[in-house]
mmCIF file of C-alpha atoms and ligand atoms in Angstrom:
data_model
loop_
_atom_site.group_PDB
_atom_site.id
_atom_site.type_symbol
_atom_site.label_atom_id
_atom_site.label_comp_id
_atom_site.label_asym_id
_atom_site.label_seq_id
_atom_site.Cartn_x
_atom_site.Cartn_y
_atom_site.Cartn_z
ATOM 1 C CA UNK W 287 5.679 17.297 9.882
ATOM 2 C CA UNK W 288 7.494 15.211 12.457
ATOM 3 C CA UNK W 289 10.419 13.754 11.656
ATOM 4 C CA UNK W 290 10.076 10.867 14.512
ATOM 5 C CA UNK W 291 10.189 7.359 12.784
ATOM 6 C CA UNK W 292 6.596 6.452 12.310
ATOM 7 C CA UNK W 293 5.938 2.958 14.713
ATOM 8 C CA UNK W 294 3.385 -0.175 14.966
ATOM 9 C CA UNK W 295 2.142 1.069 18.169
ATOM 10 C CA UNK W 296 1.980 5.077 17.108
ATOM 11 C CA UNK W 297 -0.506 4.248 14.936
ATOM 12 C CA UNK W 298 -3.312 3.163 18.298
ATOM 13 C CA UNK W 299 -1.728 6.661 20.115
ATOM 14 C CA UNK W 300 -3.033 8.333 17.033
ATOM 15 C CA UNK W 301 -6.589 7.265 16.968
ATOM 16 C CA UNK W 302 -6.476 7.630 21.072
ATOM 17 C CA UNK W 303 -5.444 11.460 20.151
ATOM 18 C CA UNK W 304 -7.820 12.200 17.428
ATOM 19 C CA UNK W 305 -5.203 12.503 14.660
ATOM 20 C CA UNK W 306 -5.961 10.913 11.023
ATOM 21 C CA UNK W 307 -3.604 8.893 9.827
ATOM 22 C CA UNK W 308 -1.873 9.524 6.260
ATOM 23 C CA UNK W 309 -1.022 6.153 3.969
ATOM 24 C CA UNK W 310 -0.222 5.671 0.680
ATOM 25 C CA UNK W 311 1.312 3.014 -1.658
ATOM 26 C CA UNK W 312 4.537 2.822 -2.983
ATOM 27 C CA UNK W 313 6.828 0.305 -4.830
ATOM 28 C CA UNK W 314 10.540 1.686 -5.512
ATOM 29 C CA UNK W 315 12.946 4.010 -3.322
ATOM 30 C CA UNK W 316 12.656 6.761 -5.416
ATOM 31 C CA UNK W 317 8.890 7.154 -4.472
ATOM 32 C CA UNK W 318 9.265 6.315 -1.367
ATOM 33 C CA UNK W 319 11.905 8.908 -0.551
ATOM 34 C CA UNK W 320 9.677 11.477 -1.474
ATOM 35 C CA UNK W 321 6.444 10.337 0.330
ATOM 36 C CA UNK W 322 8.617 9.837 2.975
ATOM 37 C CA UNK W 323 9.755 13.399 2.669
ATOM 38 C CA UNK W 324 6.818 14.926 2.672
ATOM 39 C CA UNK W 325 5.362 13.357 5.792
ATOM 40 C CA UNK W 326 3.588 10.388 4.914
ATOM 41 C CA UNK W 327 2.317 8.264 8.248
ATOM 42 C CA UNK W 328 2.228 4.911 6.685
ATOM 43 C CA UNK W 329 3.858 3.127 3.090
ATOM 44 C CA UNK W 330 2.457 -0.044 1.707
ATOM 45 C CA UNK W 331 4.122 -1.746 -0.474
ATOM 46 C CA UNK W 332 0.555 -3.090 -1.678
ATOM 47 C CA UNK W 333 -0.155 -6.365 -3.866
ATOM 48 C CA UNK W 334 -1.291 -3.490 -6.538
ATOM 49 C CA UNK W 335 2.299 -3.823 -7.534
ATOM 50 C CA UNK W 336 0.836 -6.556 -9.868
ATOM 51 C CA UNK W 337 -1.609 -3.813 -11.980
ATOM 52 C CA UNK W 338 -0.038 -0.795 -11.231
ATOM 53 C CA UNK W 339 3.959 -1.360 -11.791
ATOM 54 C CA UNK W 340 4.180 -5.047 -13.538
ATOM 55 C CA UNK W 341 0.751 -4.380 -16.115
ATOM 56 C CA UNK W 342 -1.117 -7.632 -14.961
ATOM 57 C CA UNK W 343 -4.204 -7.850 -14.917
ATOM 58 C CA UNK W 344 -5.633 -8.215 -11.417
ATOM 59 C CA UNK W 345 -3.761 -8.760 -8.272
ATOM 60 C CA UNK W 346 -3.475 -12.317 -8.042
ATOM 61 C CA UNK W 347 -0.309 -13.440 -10.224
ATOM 62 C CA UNK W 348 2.068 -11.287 -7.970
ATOM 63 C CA UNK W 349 4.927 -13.489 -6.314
ATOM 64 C CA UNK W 350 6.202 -13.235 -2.731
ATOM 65 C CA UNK W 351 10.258 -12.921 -4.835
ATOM 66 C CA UNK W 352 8.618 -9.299 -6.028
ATOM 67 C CA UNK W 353 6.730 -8.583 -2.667
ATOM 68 C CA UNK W 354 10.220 -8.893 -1.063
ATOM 69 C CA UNK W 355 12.264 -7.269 -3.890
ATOM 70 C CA UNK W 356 9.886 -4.353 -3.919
ATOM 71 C CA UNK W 357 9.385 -3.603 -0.275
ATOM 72 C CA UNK W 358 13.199 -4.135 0.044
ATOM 73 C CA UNK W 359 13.299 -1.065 -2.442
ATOM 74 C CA UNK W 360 10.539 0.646 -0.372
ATOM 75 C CA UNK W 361 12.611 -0.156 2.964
ATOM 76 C CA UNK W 362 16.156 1.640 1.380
ATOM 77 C CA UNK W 363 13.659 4.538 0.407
ATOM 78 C CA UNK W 364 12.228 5.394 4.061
ATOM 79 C CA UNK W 365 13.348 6.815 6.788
ATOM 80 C CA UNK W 366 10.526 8.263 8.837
ATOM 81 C CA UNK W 367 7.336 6.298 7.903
ATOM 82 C CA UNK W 368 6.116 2.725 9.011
ATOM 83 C CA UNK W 369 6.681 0.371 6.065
ATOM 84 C CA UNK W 370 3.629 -2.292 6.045
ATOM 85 C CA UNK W 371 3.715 -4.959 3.264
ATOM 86 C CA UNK W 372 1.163 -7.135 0.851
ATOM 87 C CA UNK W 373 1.033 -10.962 1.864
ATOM 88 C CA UNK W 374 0.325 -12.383 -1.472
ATOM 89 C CA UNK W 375 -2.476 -14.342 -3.139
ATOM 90 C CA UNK W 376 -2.513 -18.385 -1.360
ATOM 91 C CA UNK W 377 1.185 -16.875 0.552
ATOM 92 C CA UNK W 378 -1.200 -17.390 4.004
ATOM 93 C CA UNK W 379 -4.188 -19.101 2.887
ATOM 94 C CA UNK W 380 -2.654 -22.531 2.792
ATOM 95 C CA UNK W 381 -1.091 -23.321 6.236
ATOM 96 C CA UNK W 382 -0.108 -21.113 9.238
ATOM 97 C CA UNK W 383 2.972 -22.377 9.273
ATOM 98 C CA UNK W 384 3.621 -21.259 5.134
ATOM 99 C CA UNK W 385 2.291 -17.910 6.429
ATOM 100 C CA UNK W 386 4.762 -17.443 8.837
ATOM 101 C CA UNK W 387 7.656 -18.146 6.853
ATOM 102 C CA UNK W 388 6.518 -16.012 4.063
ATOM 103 C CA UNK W 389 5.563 -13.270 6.808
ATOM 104 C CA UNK W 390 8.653 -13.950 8.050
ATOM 105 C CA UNK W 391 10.571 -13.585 4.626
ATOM 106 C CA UNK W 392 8.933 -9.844 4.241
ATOM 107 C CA UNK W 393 10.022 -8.726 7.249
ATOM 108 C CA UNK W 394 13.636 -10.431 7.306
ATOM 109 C CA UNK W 395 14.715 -9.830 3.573
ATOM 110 C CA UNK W 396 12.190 -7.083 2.902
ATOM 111 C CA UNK W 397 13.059 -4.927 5.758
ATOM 112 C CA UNK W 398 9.256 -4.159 6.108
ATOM 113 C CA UNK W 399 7.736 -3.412 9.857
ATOM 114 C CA UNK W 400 4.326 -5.446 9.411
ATOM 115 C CA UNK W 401 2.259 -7.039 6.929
ATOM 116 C CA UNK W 402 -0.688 -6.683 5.428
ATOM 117 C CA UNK W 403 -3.243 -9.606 4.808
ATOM 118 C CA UNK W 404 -7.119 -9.657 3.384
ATOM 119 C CA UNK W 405 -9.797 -11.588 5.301
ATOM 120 C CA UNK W 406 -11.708 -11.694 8.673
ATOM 121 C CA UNK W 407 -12.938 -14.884 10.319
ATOM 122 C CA UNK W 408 -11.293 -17.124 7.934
ATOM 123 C CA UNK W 409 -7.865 -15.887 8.423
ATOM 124 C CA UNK W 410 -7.675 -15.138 12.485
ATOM 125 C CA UNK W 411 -5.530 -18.467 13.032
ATOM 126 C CA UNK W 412 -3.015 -17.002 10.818
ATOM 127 C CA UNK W 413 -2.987 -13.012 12.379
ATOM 128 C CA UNK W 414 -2.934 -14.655 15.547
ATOM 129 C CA UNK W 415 0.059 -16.468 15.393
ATOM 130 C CA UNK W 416 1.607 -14.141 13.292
ATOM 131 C CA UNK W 417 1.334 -11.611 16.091
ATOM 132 C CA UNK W 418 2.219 -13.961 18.931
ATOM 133 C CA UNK W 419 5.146 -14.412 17.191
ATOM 134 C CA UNK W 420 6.417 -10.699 16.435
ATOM 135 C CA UNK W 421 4.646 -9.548 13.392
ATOM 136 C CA UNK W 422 2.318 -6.877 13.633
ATOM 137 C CA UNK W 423 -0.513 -7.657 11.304
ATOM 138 C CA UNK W 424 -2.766 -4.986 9.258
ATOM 139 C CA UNK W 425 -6.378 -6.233 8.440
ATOM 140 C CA UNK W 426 -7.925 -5.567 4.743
ATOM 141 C CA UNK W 427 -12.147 -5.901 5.142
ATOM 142 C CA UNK W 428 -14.458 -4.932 2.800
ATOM 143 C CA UNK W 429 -13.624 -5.104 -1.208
ATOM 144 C CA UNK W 430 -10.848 -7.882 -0.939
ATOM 145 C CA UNK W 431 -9.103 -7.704 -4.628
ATOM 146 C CA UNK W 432 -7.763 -11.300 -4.420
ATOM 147 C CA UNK W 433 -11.383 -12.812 -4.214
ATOM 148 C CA UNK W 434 -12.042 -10.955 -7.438
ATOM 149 C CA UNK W 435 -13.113 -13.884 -9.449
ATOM 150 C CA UNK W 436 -15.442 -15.413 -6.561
ATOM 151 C CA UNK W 437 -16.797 -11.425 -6.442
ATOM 152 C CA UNK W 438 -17.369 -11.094 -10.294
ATOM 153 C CA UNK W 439 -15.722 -7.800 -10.242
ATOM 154 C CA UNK W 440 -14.509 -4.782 -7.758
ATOM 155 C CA UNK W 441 -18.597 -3.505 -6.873
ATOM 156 C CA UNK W 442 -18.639 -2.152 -3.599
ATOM 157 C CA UNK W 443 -19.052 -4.527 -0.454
ATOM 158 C CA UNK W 444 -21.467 -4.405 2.993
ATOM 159 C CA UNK W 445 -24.207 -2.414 1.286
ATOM 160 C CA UNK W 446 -26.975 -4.933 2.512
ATOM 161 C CA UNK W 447 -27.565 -4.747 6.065
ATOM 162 C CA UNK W 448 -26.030 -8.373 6.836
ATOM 163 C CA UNK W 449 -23.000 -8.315 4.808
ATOM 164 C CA UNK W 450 -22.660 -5.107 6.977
ATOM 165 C CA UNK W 451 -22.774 -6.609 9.955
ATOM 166 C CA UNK W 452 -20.686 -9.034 9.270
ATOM 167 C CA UNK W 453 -17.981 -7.007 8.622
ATOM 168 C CA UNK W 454 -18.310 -5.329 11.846
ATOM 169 C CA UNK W 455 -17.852 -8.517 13.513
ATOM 170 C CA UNK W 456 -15.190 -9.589 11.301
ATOM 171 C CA UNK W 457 -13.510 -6.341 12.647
ATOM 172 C CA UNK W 458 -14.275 -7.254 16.257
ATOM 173 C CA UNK W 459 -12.404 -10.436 16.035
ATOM 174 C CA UNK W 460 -9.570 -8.914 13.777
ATOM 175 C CA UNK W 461 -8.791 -6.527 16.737
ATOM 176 C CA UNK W 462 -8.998 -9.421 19.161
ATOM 177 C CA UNK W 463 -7.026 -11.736 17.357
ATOM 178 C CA UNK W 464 -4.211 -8.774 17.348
ATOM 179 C CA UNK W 465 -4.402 -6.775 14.437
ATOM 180 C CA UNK W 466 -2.884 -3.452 14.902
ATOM 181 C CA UNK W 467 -5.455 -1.626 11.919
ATOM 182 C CA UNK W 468 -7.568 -2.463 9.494
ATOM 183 C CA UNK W 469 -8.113 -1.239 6.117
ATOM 184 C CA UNK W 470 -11.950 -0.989 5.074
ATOM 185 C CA UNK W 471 -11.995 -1.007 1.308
ATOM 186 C CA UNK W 472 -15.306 0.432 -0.844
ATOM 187 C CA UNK W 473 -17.593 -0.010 1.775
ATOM 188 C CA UNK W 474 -20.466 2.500 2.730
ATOM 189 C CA UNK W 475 -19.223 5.083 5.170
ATOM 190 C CA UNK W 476 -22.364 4.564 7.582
ATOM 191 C CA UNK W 477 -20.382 1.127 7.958
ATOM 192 C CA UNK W 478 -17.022 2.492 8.273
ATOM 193 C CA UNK W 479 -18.007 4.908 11.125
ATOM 194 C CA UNK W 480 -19.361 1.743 12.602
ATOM 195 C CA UNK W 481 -16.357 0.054 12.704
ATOM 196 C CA UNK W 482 -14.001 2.584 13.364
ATOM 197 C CA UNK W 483 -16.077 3.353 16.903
ATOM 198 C CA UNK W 484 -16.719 -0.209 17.831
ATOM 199 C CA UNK W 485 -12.991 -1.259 17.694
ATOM 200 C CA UNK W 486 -9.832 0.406 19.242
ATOM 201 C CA UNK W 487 -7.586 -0.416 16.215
ATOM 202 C CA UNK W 488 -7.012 2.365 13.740
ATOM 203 C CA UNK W 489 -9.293 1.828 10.732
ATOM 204 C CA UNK W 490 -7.538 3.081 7.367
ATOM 205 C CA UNK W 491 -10.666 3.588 4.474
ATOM 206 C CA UNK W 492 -10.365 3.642 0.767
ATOM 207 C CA UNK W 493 -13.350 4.886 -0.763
ATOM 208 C CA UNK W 494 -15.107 4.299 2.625
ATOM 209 C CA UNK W 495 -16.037 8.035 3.565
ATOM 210 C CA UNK W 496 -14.175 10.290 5.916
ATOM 211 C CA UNK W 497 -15.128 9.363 9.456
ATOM 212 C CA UNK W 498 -11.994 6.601 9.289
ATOM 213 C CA UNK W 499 -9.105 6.756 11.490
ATOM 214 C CA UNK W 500 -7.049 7.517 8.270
ATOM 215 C CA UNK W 501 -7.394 7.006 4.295
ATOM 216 C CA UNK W 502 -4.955 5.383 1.826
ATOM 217 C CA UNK W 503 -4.414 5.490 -1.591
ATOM 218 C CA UNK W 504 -2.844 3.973 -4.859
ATOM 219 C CA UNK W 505 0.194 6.645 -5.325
ATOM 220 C CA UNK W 506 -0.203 6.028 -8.688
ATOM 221 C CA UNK W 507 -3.513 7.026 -8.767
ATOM 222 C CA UNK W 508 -3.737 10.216 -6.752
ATOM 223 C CA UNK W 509 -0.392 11.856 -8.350
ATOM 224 C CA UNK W 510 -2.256 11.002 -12.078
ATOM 225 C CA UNK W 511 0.517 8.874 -13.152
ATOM 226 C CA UNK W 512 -1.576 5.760 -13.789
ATOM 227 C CA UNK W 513 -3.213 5.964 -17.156
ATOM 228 C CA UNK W 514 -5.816 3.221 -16.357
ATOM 229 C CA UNK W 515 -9.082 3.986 -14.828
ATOM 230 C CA UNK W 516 -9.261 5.620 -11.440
ATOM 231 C CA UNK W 517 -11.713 4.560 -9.267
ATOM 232 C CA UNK W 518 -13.895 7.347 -8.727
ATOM 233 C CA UNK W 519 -13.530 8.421 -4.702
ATOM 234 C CA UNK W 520 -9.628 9.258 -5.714
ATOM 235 C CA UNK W 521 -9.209 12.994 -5.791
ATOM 236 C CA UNK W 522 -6.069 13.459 -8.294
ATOM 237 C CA UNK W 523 -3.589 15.680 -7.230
ATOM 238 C CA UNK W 524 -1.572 16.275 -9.941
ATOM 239 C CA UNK W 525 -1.441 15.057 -13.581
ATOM 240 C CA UNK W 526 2.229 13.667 -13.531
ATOM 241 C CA UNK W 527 1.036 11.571 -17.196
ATOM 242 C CA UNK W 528 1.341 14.774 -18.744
ATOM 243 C CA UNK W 529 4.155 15.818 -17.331
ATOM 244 C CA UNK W 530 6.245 12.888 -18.397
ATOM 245 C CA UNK W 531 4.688 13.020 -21.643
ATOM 246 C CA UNK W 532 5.241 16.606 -22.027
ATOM 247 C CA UNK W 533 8.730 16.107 -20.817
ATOM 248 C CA UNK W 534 9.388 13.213 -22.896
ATOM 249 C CA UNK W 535 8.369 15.101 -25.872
ATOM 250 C CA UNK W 536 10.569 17.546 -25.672
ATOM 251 C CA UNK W 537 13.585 15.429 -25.282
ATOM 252 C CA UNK W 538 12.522 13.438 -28.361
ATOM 253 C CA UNK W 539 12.269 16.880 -30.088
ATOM 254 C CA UNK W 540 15.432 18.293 -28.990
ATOM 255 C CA UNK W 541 17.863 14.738 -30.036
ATOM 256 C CA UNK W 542 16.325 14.875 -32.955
ATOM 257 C CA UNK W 543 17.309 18.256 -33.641
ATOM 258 C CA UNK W 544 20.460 17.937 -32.516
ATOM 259 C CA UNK W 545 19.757 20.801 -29.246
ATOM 260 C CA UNK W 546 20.181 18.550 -26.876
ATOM 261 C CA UNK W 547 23.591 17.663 -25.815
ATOM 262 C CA UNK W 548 24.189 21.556 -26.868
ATOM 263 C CA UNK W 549 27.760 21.829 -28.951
ATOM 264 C CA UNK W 550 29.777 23.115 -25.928
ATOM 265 C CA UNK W 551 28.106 20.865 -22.900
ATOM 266 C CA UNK W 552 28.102 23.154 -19.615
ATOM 267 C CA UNK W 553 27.378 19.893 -18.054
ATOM 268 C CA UNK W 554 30.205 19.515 -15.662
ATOM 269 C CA UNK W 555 29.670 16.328 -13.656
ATOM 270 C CA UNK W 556 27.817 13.243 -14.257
ATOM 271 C CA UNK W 557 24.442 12.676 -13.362
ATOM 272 C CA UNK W 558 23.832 12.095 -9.457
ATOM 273 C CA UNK W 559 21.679 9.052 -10.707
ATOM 274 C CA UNK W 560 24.228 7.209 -11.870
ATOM 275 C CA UNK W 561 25.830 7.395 -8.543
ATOM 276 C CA UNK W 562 28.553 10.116 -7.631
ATOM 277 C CA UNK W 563 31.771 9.727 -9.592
ATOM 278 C CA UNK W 564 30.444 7.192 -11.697
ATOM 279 C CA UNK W 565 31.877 7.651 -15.000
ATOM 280 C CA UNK W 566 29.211 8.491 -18.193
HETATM 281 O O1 KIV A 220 -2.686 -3.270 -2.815
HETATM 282 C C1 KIV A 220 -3.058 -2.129 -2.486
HETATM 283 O O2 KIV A 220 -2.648 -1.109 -3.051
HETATM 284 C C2 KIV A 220 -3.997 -2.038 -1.378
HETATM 285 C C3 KIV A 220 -4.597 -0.689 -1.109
HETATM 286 C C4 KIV A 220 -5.574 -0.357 -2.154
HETATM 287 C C5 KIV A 220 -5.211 -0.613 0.257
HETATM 288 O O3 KIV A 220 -4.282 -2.996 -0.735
#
């Protein structure tokens, strides 16, 4: 694990040297910290904070106030990995110019590195400005959750042959209009392997098949702690429901029978959540 900060331009060096790139979501510092720890590449503070963290129902009613307020979380949280945030839902479809202030407002009061924004040909204006003026800009292809009413649901995306190629080109002029990666999102992997040779960019794949430069993932999802339905390309790694169930049981059981504070506490200082020497 290296313990170099993670940088825009580390990401291209990676593809260049054959090594897969690690990302996965995150929306407080507590999480962070321990993605971070553990040697994650990437952390994006995706627009999924809308389903995953505030229970709405798609992605769309998310607010640029709670972009910033969560990456700014994220941001305290990290030390080593590249912090990449959500742009979202009409914050750069209306105007470049609203685009780069509410870019601009991520990176300034968020404290995140780049951003993240879904679209190909219609949004190259924007990612090209953006970049020309300092922001390094991640592409989302594929399965684009804010155009999931024009879609009619989440199905997966390029399976016909010109959809497919499509995308490829959309990619092409992604990477020419500066984007520094691209995530491909439930598309076939035939088409991810595609893309991922024709451009130099890093491509990032969610249930897009292995031959990506890198995969991400809703945190929530692969550690188990999301309840909802998991899409079904996510391999869980742990079960942490049950654990905080299990956990939360047992507290309930032991206040309830009066075994937990125990009579004579052996609990000496307060807890290092509250903050050291902060008073209980
Ligand atoms: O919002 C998000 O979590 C994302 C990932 C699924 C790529 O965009």
């Amino acid at each position: 694990m290296s313990s170099a900060q993670v940088r825009v331009p580390d990401l291209r060096q990676k593809k260049l040297a054959g090594e897969k790139i690690a990302m996965l979501t995150a929306y407080d510092a507590t999480m962070a910290r321990l993605l971070d720890r553990a040697g994650i590449d990437v952390i994006l503070v995706g627009d999924s904070l809308a389903t995953v963290v505030l229970g709405q129902p798609n992605t769309l009613a998310v607010t640029l106030d709670a972009m910033i307020h969560h990456t700014a979380a994220v941001a305290r949280g990290t030390e080593h990995a590249l912090v990449v945030t959500d742009m979202p839902f009409l914050t750069y479809q209306v105007s470049v110019a609203e685009a780069v202030r509410n870019a601009g407002r991520l990176l300034k009061e968020g404290g995140a590195a780049a951003v993240k924004l879904e679209g190909g040909r219609p949004v190259l204006d924007v990612v090209h400005r953006l970049v020309e003026i300092g922001i390094p800009v991640m592409g989302h292809l594929g399965l684009q959750p804010q155009s999931v009413h024009q879609l009619g649901g989440y199905a997966r995306r390029a399976v016909e042959p010109d959809e497919a190629a499509a995308l490829v080109d959309d990619a092409v002029a992604l990477e020419q209009a500066g984007a520094f990666a691209i995530v491909l999102e439930a598309i076939p992997s035939t088409v991810a392997r595609a893309v991922t040779s024709r451009v130099g960019v890093p491509t990032i794949g969610i249930g897009s098949g292995p031959d990506c430069d890198g995969q991400v993932l809703v945190s929530y999802d692969m550690l188990g702690l999301f309840e909802g339905p998991v899409p079904s390309f996510v391999k869980q790694y742990a079960n942490l429901a049950a654990t905080v169930t299990a956990a939360t049981r047992a507290y309930v059981d032991d206040v309830r029978a009066g075994a937990y504070p125990p009579t004579r506490s052996t609990v000496s200082s307060p807890s290092t959540s509250l903050g050291a020497g902060t008073k209980p």
